[in-house]
Coordinates of C-alpha atoms in Angstrom, one line a residue:
Chain A
M107 CA 0.0 0.2 0.1
K108 CA 1.1 3.6 -0.9
Y109 CA 1.1 5.8 2.4
A110 CA 1.9 9.8 2.4
L111 CA 4.2 10.5 5.6
L112 CA 3.3 14.0 6.3
L113 CA 5.8 16.0 8.5
Y114 CA 4.8 18.6 10.8
S115 CA 7.1 20.6 13.4
D116 CA 6.9 23.9 15.2
E117 CA 9.6 25.7 12.9
S118 CA 10.7 27.8 15.9
K119 CA 11.8 24.0 17.3
N120 CA 13.6 23.0 14.1
P121 CA 17.4 22.5 14.1
D122 CA 19.2 25.4 12.8
Y123 CA 20.6 23.9 9.4
T124 CA 23.4 26.4 9.0
T125 CA 25.3 25.3 12.2
A126 CA 27.6 22.0 12.6
E127 CA 24.8 20.4 14.7
G128 CA 22.2 21.5 12.3
A129 CA 24.6 19.9 9.7
A130 CA 24.6 16.7 11.8
E131 CA 20.9 16.5 12.0
M132 CA 20.4 17.1 8.0
E133 CA 22.9 14.1 7.3
K134 CA 20.2 11.8 9.4
W135 CA 17.8 13.0 6.8
F136 CA 19.9 12.1 3.9
L137 CA 20.6 8.7 5.8
F138 CA 16.6 8.2 6.1
S139 CA 16.0 9.0 2.5
Q140 CA 18.6 6.7 1.1
E141 CA 17.5 4.0 3.4
L142 CA 14.0 4.3 2.1
V143 CA 15.4 4.2 -1.5
E144 CA 17.4 1.0 -0.8
A145 CA 14.6 -0.9 0.5
G146 CA 12.5 0.0 -2.3
S147 CA 9.9 1.8 -0.8
M148 CA 10.6 5.3 -1.6
M149 CA 8.0 6.7 -4.3
A150 CA 8.9 10.5 -3.6
G151 CA 9.7 12.9 -1.1
E152 CA 10.5 16.7 -0.4
A153 CA 11.2 19.4 2.0
L154 CA 9.2 22.5 1.9
S155 CA 10.1 26.2 2.7
E156 CA 9.1 27.6 5.4
V157 CA 5.5 28.3 6.1
E158 CA 6.0 32.0 6.0
T159 CA 6.5 31.6 2.2
A160 CA 3.0 30.0 1.7
T161 CA 0.3 31.4 -0.7
T162 CA -3.1 30.3 -0.2
I163 CA -5.7 30.4 -3.1
R164 CA -9.5 30.0 -3.3
V165 CA -11.7 31.0 -5.9
R166 CA -15.3 32.1 -4.6
D167 CA -18.1 33.1 -6.9
G168 CA -15.8 32.9 -9.4
K169 CA -13.2 35.4 -7.8
T170 CA -9.6 34.4 -6.9
I171 CA -8.8 35.3 -3.4
T172 CA -5.2 35.1 -2.8
A173 CA -4.0 35.1 0.9
D174 CA -0.3 35.3 2.1
G175 CA 0.1 32.1 4.5
P176 CA -0.8 28.9 5.0
F177 CA -4.4 27.1 4.9
A178 CA -4.5 27.1 8.5
E179 CA -2.2 28.8 11.1
T180 CA -1.3 26.1 13.5
K181 CA 1.6 25.4 15.9
E182 CA 3.1 22.8 14.1
S183 CA 3.1 23.3 10.2
L184 CA 3.3 21.0 7.4
G185 CA 7.4 21.0 6.3
G186 CA 7.9 18.1 3.9
F187 CA 6.5 14.6 3.2
Y188 CA 7.3 11.2 1.6
I189 CA 5.2 8.9 -0.4
I190 CA 6.2 5.3 0.5
D191 CA 4.9 2.0 -0.8
V192 CA 5.2 -0.6 2.1
E193 CA 3.1 -3.6 3.0
N194 CA 0.5 -2.0 5.6
L195 CA 0.1 0.3 8.3
D196 CA 2.6 -1.6 10.4
G197 CA 5.3 -1.0 7.9
A198 CA 4.4 2.7 7.4
I199 CA 4.7 3.4 11.2
E200 CA 8.1 1.5 11.1
W201 CA 9.5 3.8 8.7
A202 CA 7.7 7.1 10.5
L203 CA 9.6 6.2 13.6
K204 CA 12.9 6.5 11.8
I205 CA 12.0 9.9 11.0
P206 CA 14.5 12.5 12.3
N207 CA 11.6 15.0 13.1
V208 CA 9.5 12.4 15.1
G209 CA 11.3 13.4 18.3
Y210 CA 10.6 16.9 18.2
G211 CA 7.7 17.3 15.5
S212 CA 4.8 15.0 14.4
V213 CA 4.5 12.4 11.7
E214 CA 1.0 11.7 9.8
I215 CA 0.4 9.0 8.3
R216 CA -2.1 8.8 5.4
P217 CA -3.1 6.3 3.1
V218 CA -3.0 7.2 -0.5
M219 CA -6.4 6.5 -2.2
E220 CA -6.1 3.9 -4.8
F221 CA -8.8 4.1 -7.6
S222 CA -9.6 0.9 -9.3
D223 CA -9.0 0.4 -13.1
A224 CA -12.2 -1.5 -13.6
P225 CA -15.1 0.7 -14.9
Chain B
M292 CA -30.1 -30.1 19.8
S293 CA -31.0 -27.5 22.2
V294 CA -30.3 -23.7 21.6
N295 CA -27.8 -23.6 24.4
A296 CA -25.5 -26.0 23.2
I297 CA -25.4 -24.5 19.9
D298 CA -24.6 -21.3 22.0
V299 CA -22.0 -23.2 23.8
A300 CA -20.1 -24.1 20.4
F301 CA -20.7 -20.4 19.3
R302 CA -18.9 -19.4 22.3
A303 CA -16.0 -21.8 21.7
E304 CA -15.8 -21.4 18.0
W305 CA -16.5 -17.7 17.1
S306 CA -13.0 -16.1 17.5
Q307 CA -11.0 -18.8 16.2
L308 CA -13.2 -19.1 13.0
V309 CA -13.2 -15.4 12.5
A310 CA -9.4 -15.2 13.0
T311 CA -8.8 -18.0 10.8
L312 CA -10.9 -16.7 7.9
V313 CA -9.3 -13.1 8.5
R314 CA -6.1 -14.9 7.4
D315 CA -7.9 -16.6 4.5
L316 CA -9.4 -13.5 3.3
G317 CA -7.2 -10.6 4.5
D318 CA -10.6 -8.8 5.1
L319 CA -12.4 -8.4 8.6
A320 CA -16.0 -7.5 7.4
L321 CA -16.0 -10.2 4.6
A322 CA -14.5 -12.7 7.6
E323 CA -17.5 -11.7 9.7
D324 CA -19.9 -12.2 7.3
V325 CA -19.1 -15.6 6.3
A326 CA -18.7 -16.8 9.9
Q327 CA -22.0 -15.3 10.7
E328 CA -23.6 -17.3 7.8
A329 CA -21.8 -20.5 9.0
F330 CA -23.4 -20.1 12.2
V331 CA -26.7 -19.4 10.8
A332 CA -26.3 -22.5 8.6
A333 CA -25.2 -24.4 11.7
S334 CA -28.0 -23.7 14.0
Q335 CA -30.3 -25.1 11.5
R336 CA -28.4 -28.1 10.5
W337 CA -27.1 -28.9 14.0
H338 CA -30.6 -28.7 15.2
Q339 CA -31.6 -31.6 12.9
D340 CA -28.3 -33.5 13.2
G341 CA -26.8 -32.8 16.2
I342 CA -23.5 -30.9 16.6
P343 CA -20.7 -32.6 14.4
R344 CA -17.7 -34.4 16.0
R345 CA -15.4 -31.3 15.4
P346 CA -17.7 -28.5 15.1
G347 CA -14.6 -26.0 14.3
A348 CA -13.8 -27.8 11.0
W349 CA -17.6 -27.9 10.0
L350 CA -18.0 -24.4 10.5
L351 CA -14.7 -23.5 8.6
T352 CA -15.2 -25.6 5.7
T353 CA -18.7 -23.9 5.4
A354 CA -17.7 -20.4 6.0
R355 CA -15.1 -20.9 3.3
R356 CA -17.8 -22.5 0.8
K357 CA -19.5 -19.6 1.5
A358 CA -16.6 -17.3 1.0
I359 CA -16.1 -18.5 -2.4
D360 CA -19.5 -18.0 -3.5
K361 CA -19.7 -14.4 -2.3
I362 CA -16.2 -13.8 -4.2
R363 CA -17.3 -15.2 -7.5
R364 CA -20.3 -12.6 -6.9
D365 CA -17.8 -9.6 -5.9
R366 CA -14.3 -10.0 -7.8
R367 CA -12.6 -7.7 -5.1
F368 CA -11.2 -10.9 -3.3
E369 CA -10.6 -12.8 -6.2
D370 CA -6.7 -13.6 -5.5
R371 CA -7.8 -15.5 -2.5
L372 CA -10.0 -18.0 -4.7
P373 CA -7.5 -20.6 -5.5
I374 CA -6.5 -20.8 -2.0
L375 CA -9.8 -21.2 -0.7
A376 CA -10.4 -24.0 -3.0
A377 CA -7.5 -25.7 -1.9
Q378 CA -8.1 -25.3 1.7
L379 CA -11.8 -26.8 0.9
D380 CA -10.8 -30.7 0.0
D381 CA -8.2 -30.3 3.2
V382 CA -9.6 -29.7 6.5
D383 CA -6.5 -31.0 8.2
D384 CA -4.3 -28.8 6.2
P385 CA -1.2 -28.1 8.4
A386 CA -2.2 -24.4 7.9
D387 CA -5.0 -25.1 10.2
G388 CA -2.7 -26.8 13.1
P389 CA -2.7 -25.6 16.6
R390 CA 0.4 -23.7 16.2
Q391 CA -1.2 -21.5 13.3
L392 CA -4.7 -21.3 15.1
A393 CA -3.1 -19.6 17.7
D394 CA -1.3 -17.4 15.8
D395 CA -4.4 -16.3 13.8
Q396 CA -6.1 -15.7 17.1
L397 CA -3.3 -13.5 18.1
A398 CA -3.2 -11.8 15.3
L399 CA -7.0 -10.9 15.2
I400 CA -6.3 -9.5 18.5
F401 CA -3.6 -7.3 17.5
G402 CA -5.5 -5.8 15.0
C403 CA -8.4 -5.3 17.2
C404 CA -6.5 -3.3 19.4
H405 CA -4.1 -1.5 17.2
P406 CA -3.2 1.6 18.6
A407 CA -4.1 3.4 15.4
L408 CA -7.6 2.8 16.2
D409 CA -9.5 5.0 18.9
V410 CA -9.6 3.3 22.3
D411 CA -13.4 2.7 22.4
A412 CA -13.2 1.5 19.2
Q413 CA -10.4 -1.1 20.3
V414 CA -12.8 -2.2 23.0
A415 CA -15.7 -2.7 20.9
L416 CA -13.9 -4.8 18.5
T417 CA -12.3 -7.0 21.0
L418 CA -15.4 -7.9 22.3
R419 CA -17.4 -8.5 19.0
Y420 CA -14.7 -10.5 17.3
I421 CA -12.7 -12.1 20.0
G422 CA -15.5 -12.1 22.9
G423 CA -18.2 -13.2 20.2
L424 CA -20.6 -10.4 21.7
S425 CA -23.4 -8.9 19.5
T426 CA -23.5 -5.4 18.8
A427 CA -26.4 -4.7 21.2
Q428 CA -25.0 -6.6 23.7
I429 CA -21.7 -4.3 23.6
G430 CA -23.9 -1.5 23.3
R431 CA -26.2 -2.4 26.3
A432 CA -22.9 -3.0 28.2
F433 CA -21.5 0.5 27.7
L434 CA -24.9 2.2 28.0
V435 CA -24.9 3.1 24.3
P436 CA -27.6 2.8 22.0
E437 CA -27.3 -0.1 19.6
P438 CA -26.9 2.0 16.2
T439 CA -24.2 4.3 17.8
M440 CA -22.2 0.9 19.0
A441 CA -23.1 -0.4 15.4
K442 CA -22.0 2.7 13.6
R443 CA -18.5 2.7 16.0
L444 CA -18.0 -0.8 14.9
V445 CA -18.8 0.1 11.0
R446 CA -16.2 3.4 11.2
A447 CA -13.4 0.8 12.7
K448 CA -13.7 -1.6 10.2
R449 CA -13.4 1.0 7.8
K450 CA -10.2 2.6 9.3
I451 CA -9.1 -0.9 9.4
R452 CA -9.5 -1.4 5.8
S453 CA -8.5 1.9 4.2
A454 CA -5.3 2.3 6.6
G455 CA -4.2 -0.9 6.0
I456 CA -4.0 -2.1 9.7
P457 CA -2.8 -5.4 9.4
F458 CA -4.0 -8.6 11.5
A459 CA -0.4 -9.9 12.3
V460 CA 1.8 -10.7 15.1
P461 CA 4.1 -7.6 15.5
E462 CA 8.2 -8.5 15.8
G463 CA 10.9 -7.2 17.8
Q464 CA 10.6 -4.7 20.2
V465 CA 7.3 -3.3 18.8
L466 CA 5.7 -6.5 20.1
D467 CA 5.9 -5.6 23.9
E468 CA 4.5 -2.4 23.3
R469 CA 1.5 -3.8 21.6
I470 CA 0.9 -6.4 24.3
E471 CA 0.7 -3.6 26.5
A472 CA -1.8 -1.9 24.5
V473 CA -4.0 -5.3 24.2
C474 CA -3.5 -5.7 28.3
G475 CA -4.6 -2.0 28.4
V476 CA -8.0 -2.9 26.2
I477 CA -8.7 -6.1 28.4
Y478 CA -8.3 -3.9 31.8
A479 CA -10.5 -1.4 30.5
I480 CA -13.2 -3.7 29.6
F481 CA -12.6 -5.4 33.4
T482 CA -13.0 -2.3 35.1
E483 CA -16.0 -0.9 33.2
G484 CA -17.8 -4.3 34.3
H485 CA -16.1 -3.8 37.9
A486 CA -17.7 -0.5 38.8
S487 CA -19.1 1.8 36.7
T488 CA -18.8 5.4 37.4
D489 CA -22.0 6.9 36.1
G490 CA -24.4 3.5 35.9
V491 CA -27.2 2.6 38.0
A492 CA -25.8 -0.8 38.5
L493 CA -22.2 -1.0 40.6
M494 CA -21.0 -4.0 38.5
R495 CA -21.8 -5.1 35.1
G496 CA -20.4 -8.7 35.7
G497 CA -20.9 -9.8 32.2
L498 CA -18.2 -7.5 31.3
C499 CA -15.8 -9.0 33.9
D500 CA -16.5 -12.3 32.6
E501 CA -15.4 -11.2 29.2
A502 CA -12.2 -9.4 30.5
L503 CA -11.3 -12.6 31.9
W504 CA -12.0 -14.9 29.4
L505 CA -10.0 -12.5 27.1
A506 CA -7.2 -12.5 29.5
E507 CA -6.9 -16.0 29.9
T508 CA -6.7 -16.6 26.5
L509 CA -4.0 -14.1 25.7
A510 CA -2.0 -15.5 28.7
S511 CA -2.8 -18.9 27.0
L512 CA -1.2 -17.5 23.5
V513 CA 1.7 -15.5 25.2
P514 CA 2.5 -17.3 28.3
D515 CA 5.9 -15.6 28.8
N516 CA 4.9 -12.2 29.3
G517 CA 4.7 -10.9 32.8
D518 CA 2.4 -8.3 32.3
V519 CA -0.1 -10.7 30.6
R520 CA 0.2 -12.7 33.6
G521 CA 0.1 -10.1 35.8
L522 CA -2.9 -8.5 34.2
T523 CA -4.9 -12.2 34.5
A524 CA -3.8 -12.6 37.8
L525 CA -5.4 -9.1 38.9
C526 CA -8.5 -9.7 37.0
L527 CA -9.0 -12.8 38.4
L528 CA -8.1 -12.3 42.2
T529 CA -10.3 -8.9 42.3
D530 CA -13.2 -10.6 40.8
S531 CA -13.1 -13.5 42.9
R532 CA -14.5 -10.9 45.5
R533 CA -17.4 -10.0 43.2
A534 CA -20.3 -12.2 44.9
A535 CA -19.4 -10.5 48.4
R536 CA -19.0 -6.9 47.0
T537 CA -22.3 -6.2 47.0
D538 CA -25.4 -7.1 48.9
E539 CA -29.0 -8.0 48.4
A540 CA -30.2 -4.7 47.6
G541 CA -27.1 -4.2 45.3
Q542 CA -25.5 -1.9 47.7
P543 CA -21.6 -2.0 48.1
V544 CA -20.0 -3.6 50.8
L545 CA -16.7 -2.8 52.1
L546 CA -13.6 -4.9 52.2
A547 CA -13.9 -5.2 56.1
D548 CA -17.6 -6.2 56.2
Q549 CA -17.5 -9.0 53.4
D550 CA -18.7 -12.5 53.8
R551 CA -15.2 -14.3 53.0
S552 CA -16.8 -17.5 52.5
L553 CA -18.3 -16.0 49.2
W554 CA -15.0 -15.3 47.8
D555 CA -14.4 -17.6 44.6
R556 CA -11.6 -20.1 45.7
D557 CA -11.6 -21.5 42.3
K558 CA -10.6 -17.5 40.6
M559 CA -8.3 -17.2 43.7
D560 CA -6.2 -20.2 42.8
R561 CA -6.0 -19.4 38.9
G562 CA -5.2 -15.8 39.9
F563 CA -2.3 -17.2 42.2
R564 CA -1.2 -19.4 39.7
H565 CA -1.1 -16.6 36.9
L566 CA 0.8 -14.4 39.6
F567 CA 3.4 -16.9 40.4
A568 CA 4.0 -17.2 36.4
S569 CA 4.6 -13.8 36.4
Q570 CA 7.3 -13.5 38.9
T571 CA 9.5 -15.2 36.6
A572 CA 9.5 -12.3 34.2
T573 CA 11.9 -9.7 34.9
A574 CA 10.2 -6.3 35.4
R575 CA 7.5 -6.1 38.1
G576 CA 4.7 -4.1 36.0
A577 CA 1.7 -2.3 37.4
Y578 CA -0.5 -5.2 36.8
Q579 CA 1.8 -7.4 38.7
L580 CA 2.2 -5.1 41.8
R581 CA -1.9 -4.4 41.9
A582 CA -2.4 -8.4 41.4
S583 CA 0.2 -8.9 44.3
L584 CA -2.1 -6.5 46.6
A585 CA -5.1 -8.4 45.7
A586 CA -3.2 -11.8 46.6
V587 CA -2.5 -10.5 50.2
H588 CA -6.1 -9.9 50.5
A589 CA -7.1 -12.9 49.4
T590 CA -4.7 -14.8 51.7
A591 CA -6.3 -12.8 54.8
P592 CA -8.4 -14.9 56.9
T593 CA -10.3 -11.8 58.4
Y594 CA -10.0 -8.2 57.5
E595 CA -8.2 -7.7 60.9
E596 CA -5.5 -10.4 60.0
T597 CA -4.7 -8.8 56.9
E598 CA -1.2 -8.0 56.4
W599 CA -1.2 -4.5 56.4
A600 CA 2.6 -3.9 56.3
A601 CA 2.7 -5.8 53.2
I602 CA 0.1 -4.0 51.6
V603 CA 2.0 -0.6 52.6
R604 CA 5.2 -1.8 51.0
I605 CA 3.5 -2.8 47.9
Y606 CA 2.3 0.8 47.5
D607 CA 5.6 2.1 48.5
T608 CA 7.0 0.1 45.5
I609 CA 4.1 1.3 43.2
L610 CA 4.7 5.0 44.5
A611 CA 8.4 4.7 43.6
S612 CA 7.9 4.8 39.9
G613 CA 6.4 8.6 40.3
P614 CA 3.8 10.3 42.4
N615 CA 0.2 9.3 42.2
P616 CA -2.2 10.9 44.4
I617 CA -4.8 8.0 44.0
V618 CA -2.5 5.2 45.1
A619 CA -0.9 7.8 47.8
L620 CA -4.6 7.5 49.2
N621 CA -4.7 3.9 49.1
R622 CA -1.8 3.5 51.0
A623 CA -2.8 5.9 53.6
A624 CA -5.8 3.7 54.0
A625 CA -3.5 0.8 54.6
V626 CA -1.7 2.9 57.2
V627 CA -5.0 3.6 59.0
E628 CA -5.1 -0.1 59.6
R629 CA -1.7 -0.7 60.5
D630 CA -1.0 2.3 62.6
G631 CA -4.2 3.5 63.7
P632 CA -6.8 6.4 62.7
E633 CA -4.7 9.1 64.0
A634 CA -1.6 8.4 61.9
G635 CA -3.8 7.4 59.0
L636 CA -5.8 10.7 58.8
S637 CA -2.5 12.9 58.4
E638 CA -1.2 10.3 55.7
I639 CA -4.8 10.4 54.0
D640 CA -4.6 14.6 54.2
R641 CA -1.0 14.2 52.8
S642 CA -2.1 12.3 49.7
N643 CA -4.2 15.0 48.5
V644 CA -1.2 17.1 46.9
D645 CA -2.3 20.3 45.5
G646 CA -6.2 19.4 45.9
A647 CA -5.7 16.9 43.4
L648 CA -8.2 14.5 45.2
D649 CA -10.8 17.4 45.7
H650 CA -13.1 16.0 43.6
Y651 CA -12.7 12.5 44.2
H652 CA -15.2 11.0 46.6
Y653 CA -13.4 8.1 47.8
F654 CA -11.1 10.8 49.3
H655 CA -13.8 12.2 51.3
S656 CA -15.4 9.1 52.2
A657 CA -12.0 7.4 53.6
R658 CA -11.5 11.0 55.4
A659 CA -15.1 10.6 56.8
E660 CA -14.5 6.9 58.2
V661 CA -11.3 7.7 59.8
L662 CA -12.8 10.7 61.6
S663 CA -15.9 9.0 62.5
R664 CA -13.3 6.2 64.1
L665 CA -11.7 9.2 66.0
E666 CA -15.2 10.3 67.1
R667 CA -14.8 13.5 65.6
L668 CA -18.3 13.2 64.5
D669 CA -19.0 16.7 63.0
A670 CA -15.9 16.7 61.0
A671 CA -17.0 13.2 60.0
H672 CA -20.4 14.6 58.6
A673 CA -18.9 17.2 56.8
A674 CA -16.5 14.7 54.9
Y675 CA -19.7 12.6 53.9
D676 CA -21.4 15.7 52.7
K677 CA -18.6 16.3 50.4
A678 CA -18.5 12.5 49.5
I679 CA -22.0 12.6 48.4
E680 CA -21.4 15.6 46.3
T681 CA -18.5 14.3 44.6
C682 CA -20.0 10.7 44.0
D683 CA -21.7 10.0 40.5
N684 CA -22.3 6.0 41.1
D685 CA -26.1 5.8 42.2
A686 CA -25.4 2.8 44.2
E687 CA -22.8 4.2 46.2
R688 CA -24.1 7.7 47.0
T689 CA -27.0 5.8 48.6
W690 CA -24.6 3.9 50.6
L691 CA -22.7 7.2 51.6
Q692 CA -26.0 8.9 52.7
E693 CA -26.8 6.0 54.9
R694 CA -23.4 5.8 56.4
Q695 CA -23.7 9.7 57.2
A696 CA -27.3 9.1 58.9
L697 CA -25.9 6.4 61.1
L698 CA -23.5 9.2 62.1
S699 CA -26.2 11.3 62.9
D700 CA -27.8 8.9 64.8
A701 CA -24.6 8.7 67.3
R702 CA -24.3 12.7 67.4

């Protein structure tokens, strides 16, 4: 089954990747991604720019409404995601537990909806 | 064939049948449907022909046949067809051997108690698929209308399917965490049955029976886990006092006033066996410690002869892992018996750190009891007022009012 692992954290608590400790932290992300690829479970994965760079768009009554900021202001914001292919939820949980930010942020596991080819 | 004998067979075979079918089919809802149809067929056939020599095998073959029919109509589980067809001809398939049966049942338990499900859902699923209770029975036990309980189960099954919750025995270090979760579900069922906080009846014994059956089943499946043994011992030893805990009018009877001849010796013995088995495990977990408390009470010939010093020591061990006002209060109650009411009262008051127990009626009733022993009747009366005010169990409130009235007579 395919799962999206949505990575949330409080940006003020994220490591400062410009420092030496931050670089060590960054190394953990590379190692994690590499492990996923080697296991053949990696479908996709990206990190997102800070939430302050977000733009939210809505169309209401045919009119475009553009807002500066994320869909919802929350303490923890979406900072990245992986799409993985594993056998079941326990497999997804196993990977989620290895994600570097699970110790200071949180990982939401969402199954990717499957659409059957049959008419 | 009596309906009752069929009920007994149902009870014995249901969870095993569902567990095997879940492995066959990989889907709980489908497994449930065909298991149910097999039981309907059984209740018709067995009525005429009698219960077959191997009711489990009969039910399994019937259910597999029904599953094949269903899958032919609905191609969703098509890939399972060849496996099912092969199994039909061979009920002595090694895949149905005792070890496999135990694994299937464990896998079903772990699926029902998966931490990705809401705890209420875990409880409902466990009672439905392991315990074999009907939706209506579970609803009644939890004072929830049947349609609400049915919705809860449907939602849970949908999550199991769409989130890919596996029916499998977890491996490695996850296993212990997941066993802990299963113990938590069983204990929640037991405590709900043991003393409902909001209900009219003090005990809903049916749930206690379910919890005991679940705990003993789990203990037979994972005999080397100290928590499981401790939990089973705790439930058995606590429940052995069931008949003595309430009087004919349904009012609670204090441990001190219980007729110990009503205690169930068979349950006690079973509890002791599990407690001894749990001692070989390395860590002394919370269930084991609480079971040890119940064991001290069980071995006391009278309330007065209880080894209160041992009780206080066990509470000290429990409190060593972190402060807990309710445990501290229970410890204080044991100090009352060990050292007398004067020393006990100050222990009771010390347990209420930062007013944590201000709304806990047992705190106020414990104070009231000790104050009345000290013949400080006005203070005792006021403590009963607070106990009555904070109590939300009808039977216990009535009992507290009676205790308070006795006090007024003495004043």
